[in-house]
PDB file of C-alpha atoms in Angstrom:
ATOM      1  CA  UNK M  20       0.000   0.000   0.000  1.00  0.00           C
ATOM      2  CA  UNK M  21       1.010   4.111  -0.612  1.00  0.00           C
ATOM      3  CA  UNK M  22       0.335   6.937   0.985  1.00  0.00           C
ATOM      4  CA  UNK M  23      -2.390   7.481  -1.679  1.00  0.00           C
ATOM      5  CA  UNK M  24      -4.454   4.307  -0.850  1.00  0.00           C
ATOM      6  CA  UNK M  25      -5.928   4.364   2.579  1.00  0.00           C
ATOM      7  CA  UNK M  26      -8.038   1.740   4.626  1.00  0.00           C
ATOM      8  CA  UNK M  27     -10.948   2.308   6.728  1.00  0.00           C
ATOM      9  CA  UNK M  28     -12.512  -0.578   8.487  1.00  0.00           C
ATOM     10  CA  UNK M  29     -16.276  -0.569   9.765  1.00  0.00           C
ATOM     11  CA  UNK M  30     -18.276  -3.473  10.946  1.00  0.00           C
ATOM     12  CA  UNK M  31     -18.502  -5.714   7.663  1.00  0.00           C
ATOM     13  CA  UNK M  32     -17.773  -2.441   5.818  1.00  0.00           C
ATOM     14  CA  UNK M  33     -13.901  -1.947   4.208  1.00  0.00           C
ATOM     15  CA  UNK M  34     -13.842   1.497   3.233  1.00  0.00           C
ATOM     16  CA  UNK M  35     -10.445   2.463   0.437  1.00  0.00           C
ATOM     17  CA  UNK M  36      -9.817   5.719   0.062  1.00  0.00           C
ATOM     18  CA  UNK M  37      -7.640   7.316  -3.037  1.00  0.00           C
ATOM     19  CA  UNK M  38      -5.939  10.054  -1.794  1.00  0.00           C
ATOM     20  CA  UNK M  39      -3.626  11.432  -4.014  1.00  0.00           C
ATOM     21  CA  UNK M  40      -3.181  15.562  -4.373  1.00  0.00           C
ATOM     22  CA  UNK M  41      -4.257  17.458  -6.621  1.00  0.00           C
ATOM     23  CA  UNK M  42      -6.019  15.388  -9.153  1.00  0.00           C
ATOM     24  CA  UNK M  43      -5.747  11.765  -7.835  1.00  0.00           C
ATOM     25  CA  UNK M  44      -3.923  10.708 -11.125  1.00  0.00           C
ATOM     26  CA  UNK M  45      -2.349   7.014 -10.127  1.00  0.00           C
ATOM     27  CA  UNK M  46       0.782   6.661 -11.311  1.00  0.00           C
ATOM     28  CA  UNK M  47       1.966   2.692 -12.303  1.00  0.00           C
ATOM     29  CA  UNK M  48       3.390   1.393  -9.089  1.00  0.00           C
ATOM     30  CA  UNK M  49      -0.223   2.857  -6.997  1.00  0.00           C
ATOM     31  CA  UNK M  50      -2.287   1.627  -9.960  1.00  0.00           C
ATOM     32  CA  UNK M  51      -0.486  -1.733  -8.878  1.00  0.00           C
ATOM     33  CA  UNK M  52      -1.174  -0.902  -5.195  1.00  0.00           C
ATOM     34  CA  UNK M  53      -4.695  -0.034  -5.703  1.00  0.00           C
ATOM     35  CA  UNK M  54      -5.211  -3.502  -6.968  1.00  0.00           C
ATOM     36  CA  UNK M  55      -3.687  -5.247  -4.485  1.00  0.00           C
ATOM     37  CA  UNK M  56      -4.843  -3.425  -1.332  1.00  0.00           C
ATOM     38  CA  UNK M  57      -8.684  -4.581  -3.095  1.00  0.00           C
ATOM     39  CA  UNK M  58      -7.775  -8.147  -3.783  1.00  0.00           C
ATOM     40  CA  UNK M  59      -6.407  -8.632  -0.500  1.00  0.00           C
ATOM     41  CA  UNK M  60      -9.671  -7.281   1.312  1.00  0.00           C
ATOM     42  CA  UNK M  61     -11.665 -10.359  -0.430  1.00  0.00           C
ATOM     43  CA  UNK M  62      -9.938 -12.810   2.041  1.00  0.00           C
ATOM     44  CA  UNK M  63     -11.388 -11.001   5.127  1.00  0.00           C
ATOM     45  CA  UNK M  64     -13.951 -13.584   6.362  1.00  0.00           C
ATOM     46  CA  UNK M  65     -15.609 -10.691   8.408  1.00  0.00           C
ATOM     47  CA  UNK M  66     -16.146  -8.398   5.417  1.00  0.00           C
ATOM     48  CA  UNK M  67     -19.613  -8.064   3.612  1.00  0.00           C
ATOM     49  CA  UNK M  68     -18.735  -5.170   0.832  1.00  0.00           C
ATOM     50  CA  UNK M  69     -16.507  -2.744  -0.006  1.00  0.00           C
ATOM     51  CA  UNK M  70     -16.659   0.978  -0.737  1.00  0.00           C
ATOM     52  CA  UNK M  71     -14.160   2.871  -2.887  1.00  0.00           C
ATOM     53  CA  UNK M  72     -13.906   6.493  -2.866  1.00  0.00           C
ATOM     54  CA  UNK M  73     -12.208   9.145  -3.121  1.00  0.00           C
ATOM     55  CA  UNK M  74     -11.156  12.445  -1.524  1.00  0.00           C
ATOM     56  CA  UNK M  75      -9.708  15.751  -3.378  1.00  0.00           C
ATOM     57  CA  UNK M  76     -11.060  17.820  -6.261  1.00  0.00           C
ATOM     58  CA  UNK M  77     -12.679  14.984  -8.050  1.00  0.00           C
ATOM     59  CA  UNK M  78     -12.700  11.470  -7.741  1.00  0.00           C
ATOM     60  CA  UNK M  79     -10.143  10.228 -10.547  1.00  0.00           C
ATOM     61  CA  UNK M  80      -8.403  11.279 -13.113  1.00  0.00           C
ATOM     62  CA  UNK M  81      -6.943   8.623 -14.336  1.00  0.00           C
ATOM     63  CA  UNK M  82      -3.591   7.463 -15.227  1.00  0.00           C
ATOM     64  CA  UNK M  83      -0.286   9.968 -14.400  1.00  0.00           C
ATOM     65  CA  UNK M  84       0.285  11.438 -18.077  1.00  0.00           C
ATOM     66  CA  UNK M  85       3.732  13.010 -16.804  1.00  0.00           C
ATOM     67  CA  UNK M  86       5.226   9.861 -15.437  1.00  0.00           C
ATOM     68  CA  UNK M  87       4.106   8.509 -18.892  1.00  0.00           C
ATOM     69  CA  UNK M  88       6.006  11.618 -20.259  1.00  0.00           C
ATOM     70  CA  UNK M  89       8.418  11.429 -18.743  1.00  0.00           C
ATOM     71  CA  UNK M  90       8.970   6.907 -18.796  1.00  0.00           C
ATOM     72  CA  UNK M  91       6.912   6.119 -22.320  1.00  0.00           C
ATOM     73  CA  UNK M  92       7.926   2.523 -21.724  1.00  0.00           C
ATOM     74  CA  UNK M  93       6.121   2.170 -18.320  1.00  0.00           C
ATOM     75  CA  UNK M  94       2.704   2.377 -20.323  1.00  0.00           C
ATOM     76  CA  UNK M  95       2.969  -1.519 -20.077  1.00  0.00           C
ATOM     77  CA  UNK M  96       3.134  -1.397 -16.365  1.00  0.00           C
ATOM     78  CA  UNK M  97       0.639   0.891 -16.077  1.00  0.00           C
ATOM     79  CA  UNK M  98      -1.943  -0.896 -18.054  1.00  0.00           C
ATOM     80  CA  UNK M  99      -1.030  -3.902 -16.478  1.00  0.00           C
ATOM     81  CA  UNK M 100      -2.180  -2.231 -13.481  1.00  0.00           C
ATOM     82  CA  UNK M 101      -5.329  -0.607 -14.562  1.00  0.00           C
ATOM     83  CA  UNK M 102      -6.245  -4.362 -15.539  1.00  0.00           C
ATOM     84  CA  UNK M 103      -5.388  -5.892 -12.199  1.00  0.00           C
ATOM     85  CA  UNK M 104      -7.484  -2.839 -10.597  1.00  0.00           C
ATOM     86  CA  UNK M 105     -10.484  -3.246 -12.498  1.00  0.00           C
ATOM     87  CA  UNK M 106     -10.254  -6.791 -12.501  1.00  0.00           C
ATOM     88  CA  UNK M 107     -10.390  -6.748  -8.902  1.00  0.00           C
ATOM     89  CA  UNK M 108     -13.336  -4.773  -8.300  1.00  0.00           C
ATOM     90  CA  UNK M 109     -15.193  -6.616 -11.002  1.00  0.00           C
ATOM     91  CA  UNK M 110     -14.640 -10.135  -9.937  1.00  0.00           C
ATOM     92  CA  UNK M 111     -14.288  -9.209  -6.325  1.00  0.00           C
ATOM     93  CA  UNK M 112     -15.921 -11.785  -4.044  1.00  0.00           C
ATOM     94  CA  UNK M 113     -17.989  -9.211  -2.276  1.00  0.00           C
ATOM     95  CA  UNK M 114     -20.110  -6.425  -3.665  1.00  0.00           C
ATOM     96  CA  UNK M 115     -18.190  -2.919  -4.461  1.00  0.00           C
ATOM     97  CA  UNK M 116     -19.762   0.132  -3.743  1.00  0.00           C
ATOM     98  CA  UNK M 117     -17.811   3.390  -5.498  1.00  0.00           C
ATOM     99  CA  UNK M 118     -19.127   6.638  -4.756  1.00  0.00           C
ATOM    100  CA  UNK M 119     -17.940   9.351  -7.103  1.00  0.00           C
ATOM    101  CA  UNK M 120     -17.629  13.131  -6.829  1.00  0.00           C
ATOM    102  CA  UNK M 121     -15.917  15.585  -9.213  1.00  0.00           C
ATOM    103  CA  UNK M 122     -14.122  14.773 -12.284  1.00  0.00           C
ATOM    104  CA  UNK M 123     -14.716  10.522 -13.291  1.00  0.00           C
ATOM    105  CA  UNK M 124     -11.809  10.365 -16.129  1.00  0.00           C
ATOM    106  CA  UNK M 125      -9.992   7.564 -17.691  1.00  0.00           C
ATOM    107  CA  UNK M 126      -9.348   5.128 -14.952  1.00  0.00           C
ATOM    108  CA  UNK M 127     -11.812   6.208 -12.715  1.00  0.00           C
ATOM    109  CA  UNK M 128     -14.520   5.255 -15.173  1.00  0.00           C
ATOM    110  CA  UNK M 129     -12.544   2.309 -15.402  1.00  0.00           C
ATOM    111  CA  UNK M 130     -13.110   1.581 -11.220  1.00  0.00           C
ATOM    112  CA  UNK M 131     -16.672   3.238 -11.708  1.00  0.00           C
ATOM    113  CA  UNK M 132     -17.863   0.792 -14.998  1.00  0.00           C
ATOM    114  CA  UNK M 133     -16.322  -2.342 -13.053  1.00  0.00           C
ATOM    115  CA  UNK M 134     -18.487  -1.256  -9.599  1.00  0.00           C
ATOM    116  CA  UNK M 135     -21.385  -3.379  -8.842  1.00  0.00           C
ATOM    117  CA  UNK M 136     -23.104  -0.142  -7.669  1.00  0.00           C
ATOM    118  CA  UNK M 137     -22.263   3.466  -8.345  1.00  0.00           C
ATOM    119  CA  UNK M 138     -23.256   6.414  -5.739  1.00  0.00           C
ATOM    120  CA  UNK M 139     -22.325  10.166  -7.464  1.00  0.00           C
ATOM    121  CA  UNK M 140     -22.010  13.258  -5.877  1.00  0.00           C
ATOM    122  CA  UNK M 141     -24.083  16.014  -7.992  1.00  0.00           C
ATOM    123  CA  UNK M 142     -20.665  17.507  -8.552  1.00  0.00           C
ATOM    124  CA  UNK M 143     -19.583  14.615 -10.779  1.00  0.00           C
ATOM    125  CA  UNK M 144     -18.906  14.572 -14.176  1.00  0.00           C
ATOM    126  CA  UNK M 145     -18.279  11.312 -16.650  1.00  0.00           C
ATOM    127  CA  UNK M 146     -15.537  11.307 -19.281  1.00  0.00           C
ATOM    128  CA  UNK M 147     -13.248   9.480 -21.600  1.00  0.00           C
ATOM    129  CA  UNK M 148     -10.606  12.050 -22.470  1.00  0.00           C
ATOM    130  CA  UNK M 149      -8.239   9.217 -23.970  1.00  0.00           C
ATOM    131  CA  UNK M 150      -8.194  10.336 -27.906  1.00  0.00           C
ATOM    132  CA  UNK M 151      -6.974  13.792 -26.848  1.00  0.00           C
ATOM    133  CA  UNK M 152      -4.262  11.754 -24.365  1.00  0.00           C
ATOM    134  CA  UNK M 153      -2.837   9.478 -27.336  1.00  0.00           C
ATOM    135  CA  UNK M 154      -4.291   6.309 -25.659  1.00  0.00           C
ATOM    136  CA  UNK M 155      -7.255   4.210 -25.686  1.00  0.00           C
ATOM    137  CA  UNK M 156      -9.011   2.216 -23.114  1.00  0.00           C
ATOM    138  CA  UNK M 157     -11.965   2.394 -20.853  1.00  0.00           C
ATOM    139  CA  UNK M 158     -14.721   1.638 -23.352  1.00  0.00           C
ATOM    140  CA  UNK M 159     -15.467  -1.577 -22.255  1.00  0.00           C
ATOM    141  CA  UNK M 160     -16.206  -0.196 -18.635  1.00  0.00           C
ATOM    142  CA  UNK M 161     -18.126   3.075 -20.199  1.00  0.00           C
ATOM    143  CA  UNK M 162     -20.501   0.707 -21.817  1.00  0.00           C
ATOM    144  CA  UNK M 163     -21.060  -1.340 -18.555  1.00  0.00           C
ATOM    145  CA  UNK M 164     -22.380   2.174 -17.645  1.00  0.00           C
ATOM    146  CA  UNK M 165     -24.271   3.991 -20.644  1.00  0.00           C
ATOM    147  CA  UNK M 166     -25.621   2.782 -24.298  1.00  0.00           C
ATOM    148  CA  UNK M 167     -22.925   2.313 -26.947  1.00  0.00           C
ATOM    149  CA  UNK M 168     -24.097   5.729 -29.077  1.00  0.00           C
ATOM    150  CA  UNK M 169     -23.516   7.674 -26.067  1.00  0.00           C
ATOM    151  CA  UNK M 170     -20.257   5.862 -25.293  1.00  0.00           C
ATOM    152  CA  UNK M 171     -19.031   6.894 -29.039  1.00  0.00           C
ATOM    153  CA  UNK M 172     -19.998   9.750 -28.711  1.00  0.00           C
ATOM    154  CA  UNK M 173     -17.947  10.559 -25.695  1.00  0.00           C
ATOM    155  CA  UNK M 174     -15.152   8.926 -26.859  1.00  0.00           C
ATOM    156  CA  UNK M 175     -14.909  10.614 -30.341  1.00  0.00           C
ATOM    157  CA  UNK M 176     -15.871  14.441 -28.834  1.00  0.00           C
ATOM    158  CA  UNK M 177     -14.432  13.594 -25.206  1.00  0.00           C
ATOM    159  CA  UNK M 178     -17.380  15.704 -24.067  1.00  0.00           C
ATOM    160  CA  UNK M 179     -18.432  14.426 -20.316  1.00  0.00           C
ATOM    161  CA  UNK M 180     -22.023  13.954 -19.289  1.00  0.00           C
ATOM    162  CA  UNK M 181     -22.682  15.482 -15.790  1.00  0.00           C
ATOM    163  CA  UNK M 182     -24.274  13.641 -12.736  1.00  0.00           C
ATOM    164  CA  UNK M 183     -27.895  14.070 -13.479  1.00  0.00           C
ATOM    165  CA  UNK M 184     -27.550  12.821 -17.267  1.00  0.00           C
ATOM    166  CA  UNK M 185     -25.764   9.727 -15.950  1.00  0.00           C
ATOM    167  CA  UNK M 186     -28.917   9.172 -13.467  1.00  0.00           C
ATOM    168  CA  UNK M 187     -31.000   9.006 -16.440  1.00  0.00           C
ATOM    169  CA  UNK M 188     -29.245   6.910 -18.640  1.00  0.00           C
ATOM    170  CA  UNK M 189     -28.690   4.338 -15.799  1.00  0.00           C
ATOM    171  CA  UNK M 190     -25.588   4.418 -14.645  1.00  0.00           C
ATOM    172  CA  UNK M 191     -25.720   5.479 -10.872  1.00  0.00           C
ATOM    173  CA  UNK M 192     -28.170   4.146  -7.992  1.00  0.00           C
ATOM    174  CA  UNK M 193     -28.453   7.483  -7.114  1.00  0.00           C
ATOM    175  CA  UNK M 194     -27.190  11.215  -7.194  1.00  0.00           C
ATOM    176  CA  UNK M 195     -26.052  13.211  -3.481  1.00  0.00           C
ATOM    177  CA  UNK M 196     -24.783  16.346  -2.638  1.00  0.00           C
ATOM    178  CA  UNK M 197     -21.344  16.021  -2.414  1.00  0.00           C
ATOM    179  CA  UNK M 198     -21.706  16.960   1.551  1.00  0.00           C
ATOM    180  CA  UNK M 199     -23.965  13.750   2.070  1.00  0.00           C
ATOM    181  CA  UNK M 200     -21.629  11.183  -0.637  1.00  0.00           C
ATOM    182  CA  UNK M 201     -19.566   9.392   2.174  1.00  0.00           C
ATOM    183  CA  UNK M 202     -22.615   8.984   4.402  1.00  0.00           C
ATOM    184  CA  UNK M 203     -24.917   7.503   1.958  1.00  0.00           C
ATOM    185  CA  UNK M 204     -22.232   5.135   0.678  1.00  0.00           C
ATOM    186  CA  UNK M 205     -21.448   3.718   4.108  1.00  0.00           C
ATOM    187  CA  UNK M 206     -25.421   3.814   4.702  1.00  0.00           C
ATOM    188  CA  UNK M 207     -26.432   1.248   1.799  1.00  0.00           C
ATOM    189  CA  UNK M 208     -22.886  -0.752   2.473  1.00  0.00           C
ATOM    190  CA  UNK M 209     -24.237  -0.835   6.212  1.00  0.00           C
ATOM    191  CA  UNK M 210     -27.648  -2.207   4.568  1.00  0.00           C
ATOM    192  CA  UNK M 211     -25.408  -4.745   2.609  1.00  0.00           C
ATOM    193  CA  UNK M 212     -23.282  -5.759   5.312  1.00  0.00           C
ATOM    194  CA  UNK M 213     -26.643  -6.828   7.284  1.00  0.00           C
ATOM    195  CA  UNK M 214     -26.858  -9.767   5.340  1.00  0.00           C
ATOM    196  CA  UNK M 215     -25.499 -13.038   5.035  1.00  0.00           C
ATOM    197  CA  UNK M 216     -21.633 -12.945   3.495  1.00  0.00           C
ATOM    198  CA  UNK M 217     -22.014 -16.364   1.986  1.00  0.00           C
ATOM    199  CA  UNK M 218     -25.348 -15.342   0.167  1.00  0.00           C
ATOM    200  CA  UNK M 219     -23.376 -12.162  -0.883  1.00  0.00           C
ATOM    201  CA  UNK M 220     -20.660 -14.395  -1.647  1.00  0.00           C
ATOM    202  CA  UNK M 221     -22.728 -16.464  -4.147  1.00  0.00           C
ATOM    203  CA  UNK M 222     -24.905 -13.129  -5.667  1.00  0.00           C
ATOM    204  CA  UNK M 223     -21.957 -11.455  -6.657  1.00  0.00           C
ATOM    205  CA  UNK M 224     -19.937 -14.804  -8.380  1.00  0.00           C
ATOM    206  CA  UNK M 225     -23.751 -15.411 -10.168  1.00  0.00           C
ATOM    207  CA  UNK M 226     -24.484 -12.254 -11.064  1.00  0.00           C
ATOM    208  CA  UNK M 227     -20.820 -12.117 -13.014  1.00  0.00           C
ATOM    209  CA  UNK M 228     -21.389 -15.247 -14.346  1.00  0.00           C
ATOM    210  CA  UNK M 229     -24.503 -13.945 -16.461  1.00  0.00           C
ATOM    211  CA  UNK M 230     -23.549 -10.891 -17.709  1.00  0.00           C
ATOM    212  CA  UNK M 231     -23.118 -10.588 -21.364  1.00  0.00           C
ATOM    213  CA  UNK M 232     -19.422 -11.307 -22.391  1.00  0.00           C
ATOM    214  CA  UNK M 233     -15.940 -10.838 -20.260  1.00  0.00           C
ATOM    215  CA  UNK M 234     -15.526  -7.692 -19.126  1.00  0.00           C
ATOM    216  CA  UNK M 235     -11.540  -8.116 -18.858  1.00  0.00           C
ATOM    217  CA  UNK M 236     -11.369  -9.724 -22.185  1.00  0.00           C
ATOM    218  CA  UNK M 237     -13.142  -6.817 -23.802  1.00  0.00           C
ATOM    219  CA  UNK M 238     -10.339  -4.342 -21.917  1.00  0.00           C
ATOM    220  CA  UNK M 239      -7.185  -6.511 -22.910  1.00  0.00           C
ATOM    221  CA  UNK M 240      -8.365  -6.053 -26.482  1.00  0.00           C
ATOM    222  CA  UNK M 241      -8.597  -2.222 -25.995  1.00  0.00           C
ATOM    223  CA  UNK M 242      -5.232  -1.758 -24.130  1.00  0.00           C
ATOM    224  CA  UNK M 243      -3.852  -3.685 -27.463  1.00  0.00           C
ATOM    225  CA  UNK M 244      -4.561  -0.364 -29.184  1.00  0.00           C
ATOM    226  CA  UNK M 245      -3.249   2.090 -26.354  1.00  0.00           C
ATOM    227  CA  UNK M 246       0.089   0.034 -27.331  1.00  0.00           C
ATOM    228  CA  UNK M 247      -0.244   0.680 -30.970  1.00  0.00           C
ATOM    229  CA  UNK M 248      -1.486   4.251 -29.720  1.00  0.00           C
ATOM    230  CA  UNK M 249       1.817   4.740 -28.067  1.00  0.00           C
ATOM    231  CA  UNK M 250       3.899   3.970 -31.294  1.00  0.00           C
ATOM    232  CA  UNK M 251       2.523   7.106 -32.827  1.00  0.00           C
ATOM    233  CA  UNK M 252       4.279  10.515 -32.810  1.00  0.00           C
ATOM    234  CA  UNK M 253       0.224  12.140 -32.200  1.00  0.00           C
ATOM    235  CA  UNK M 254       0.290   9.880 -29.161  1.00  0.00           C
ATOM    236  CA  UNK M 255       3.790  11.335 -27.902  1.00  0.00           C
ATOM    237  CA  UNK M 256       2.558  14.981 -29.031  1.00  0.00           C
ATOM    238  CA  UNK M 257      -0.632  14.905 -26.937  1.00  0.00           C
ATOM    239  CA  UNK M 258       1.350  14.061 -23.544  1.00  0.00           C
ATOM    240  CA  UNK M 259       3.861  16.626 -24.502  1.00  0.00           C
ATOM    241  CA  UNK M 260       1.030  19.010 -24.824  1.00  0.00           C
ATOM    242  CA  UNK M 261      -0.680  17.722 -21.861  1.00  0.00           C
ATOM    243  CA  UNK M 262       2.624  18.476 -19.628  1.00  0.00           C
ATOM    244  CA  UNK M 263       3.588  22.133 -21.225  1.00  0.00           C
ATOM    245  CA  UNK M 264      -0.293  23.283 -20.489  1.00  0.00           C
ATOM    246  CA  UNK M 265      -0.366  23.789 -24.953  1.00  0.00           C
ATOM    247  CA  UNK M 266      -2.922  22.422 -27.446  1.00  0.00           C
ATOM    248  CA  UNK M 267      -1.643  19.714 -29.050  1.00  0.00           C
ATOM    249  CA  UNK M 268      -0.271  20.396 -33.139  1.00  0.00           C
ATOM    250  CA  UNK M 269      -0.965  17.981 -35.370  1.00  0.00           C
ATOM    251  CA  UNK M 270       0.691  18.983 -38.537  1.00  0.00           C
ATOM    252  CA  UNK M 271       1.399  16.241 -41.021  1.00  0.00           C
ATOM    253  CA  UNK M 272      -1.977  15.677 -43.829  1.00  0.00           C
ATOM    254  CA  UNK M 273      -3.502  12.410 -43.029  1.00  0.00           C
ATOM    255  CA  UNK M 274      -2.010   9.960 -46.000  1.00  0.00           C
ATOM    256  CA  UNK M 275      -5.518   8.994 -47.472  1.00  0.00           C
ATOM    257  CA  UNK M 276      -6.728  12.899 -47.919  1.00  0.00           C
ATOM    258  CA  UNK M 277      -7.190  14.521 -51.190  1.00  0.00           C
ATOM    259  CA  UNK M 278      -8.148  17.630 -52.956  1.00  0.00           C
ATOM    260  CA  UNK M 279     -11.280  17.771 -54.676  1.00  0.00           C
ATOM    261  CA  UNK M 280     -13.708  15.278 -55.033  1.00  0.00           C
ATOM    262  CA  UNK M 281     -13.512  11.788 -54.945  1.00  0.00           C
ATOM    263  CA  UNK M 282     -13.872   9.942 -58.094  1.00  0.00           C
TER     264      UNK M 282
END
């Protein structure tokens, strides 16, 4: 565990906390601690469900562009541990609560889409920001939370949808203040951890086992492409841009483009 994953423990309730200044951007080695610190919770015989929040400016932003920068190599790591992380909430043995507040980017819709249940603050705001960040990802997950149109269409723009559109699309249980987020998470995980942990046990491995493909599968294929995202000079531009606070230039004429019309 880091400094920017903490534990709380409540009766049957384990509450993790990111807490990492000023964005909560993870960088690889606390993407990797993340997903251990979740996996390891799934052994505790005396825990009923888990809660994953945040604390900060916003909930998650994702991965940390300037270590990628700065270490373009370590994009292997990283995804590696965005996998493990969202594999581990997914196929957890317990349910996951994550209650979200702020900005919900890049791997935080990845822990968000991979929740069993999803609490939002009415501060919070959904996006997939990866096209303007020279990587993909996080699809899979967004369409565990909205319809596929409205999943391209956030990927291609990288517009976000705000709290109250996400409500009506589906996505959350149900949308706080941001004063009353922690309480009402620990409130319905309090409900949850009233019942039986072998019932929950079996609900949460059943409920998996019905859903409509593999979840991880579907995420493996997409960090494929952040690979062959990386081996781009656009991909290396928008990080550069990213880091020096400049939009991004993207100068070269794609190959296929022509004057005139097509014949």
């Amino acid at each position: 565990m880091t400094q920017a994953i903490v534990v709380h423990e409540h009766p049957g309730i384990a509450e993790v906390v990111i807490n990492k200044p000023p964005v909560n951007a993870l960088d690889s080695s606390e993407w990797h601690a993340l997903a251990d610190c979740i996996t390891q919770l799934g052994a505790h015989d005396d825990l009923r469900v888990l809660v994953v929040r945040a604390e900060g400016r916003g909930f998650c932003a994702g991965v940390d562009i300037k270590e990628l920068d700065a270490h373009p190599v370590r994009i292997v790591d990283v995804n590696a541990g965005n996998y493990r992380t969202f594999e581990a909430i997914h196929r957890h043995p317990l349910p996951v609560i994550v209650a979200v507040h702020g900005f919900v980017l890049g791997g935080g819709i990845g822990i968000a889409g991979a929740a069993d249940i999803v609490i939002a603050a009415d501060t919070a705001t959904f996006g997939v920001p990866e096209v303007d960040r020279g990587a993909m990802g996080g699809g899979a997950h967004l369409q565990r939370l909205f319809p596929v149109q409205k999943v391209r269409a956030m990927y291609f723009t990288g517009a976000p949808i705000d709290a109250q559109e996400a409500y009506r699309l589906g996505a959350l249980e149900r949308v706080v203040s941001a004063d009353a987020l922690r309480t009402e998470a620990l409130e319905l995980a309090a409900t949850i951890a009233k019942k039986s942990g072998t019932m929950l046990r079996l609900a949460k491995e059943s409920l998996n086992g019905v859903e409509d493909g593999n979840l991880e599968s579907k995420y493996r294929w997409e960090q494929g492409f952040t690979l062959q995202a990386y081996m781009s000079p656009d991909s290396a531009e928008t990080r550069q841009a990213f880091v020096q606070k400049r939009d991004a230039r993207f100068d070269a004429v794609p190959a296929n483009s022509q004057n005139g019309n097509a014949s």
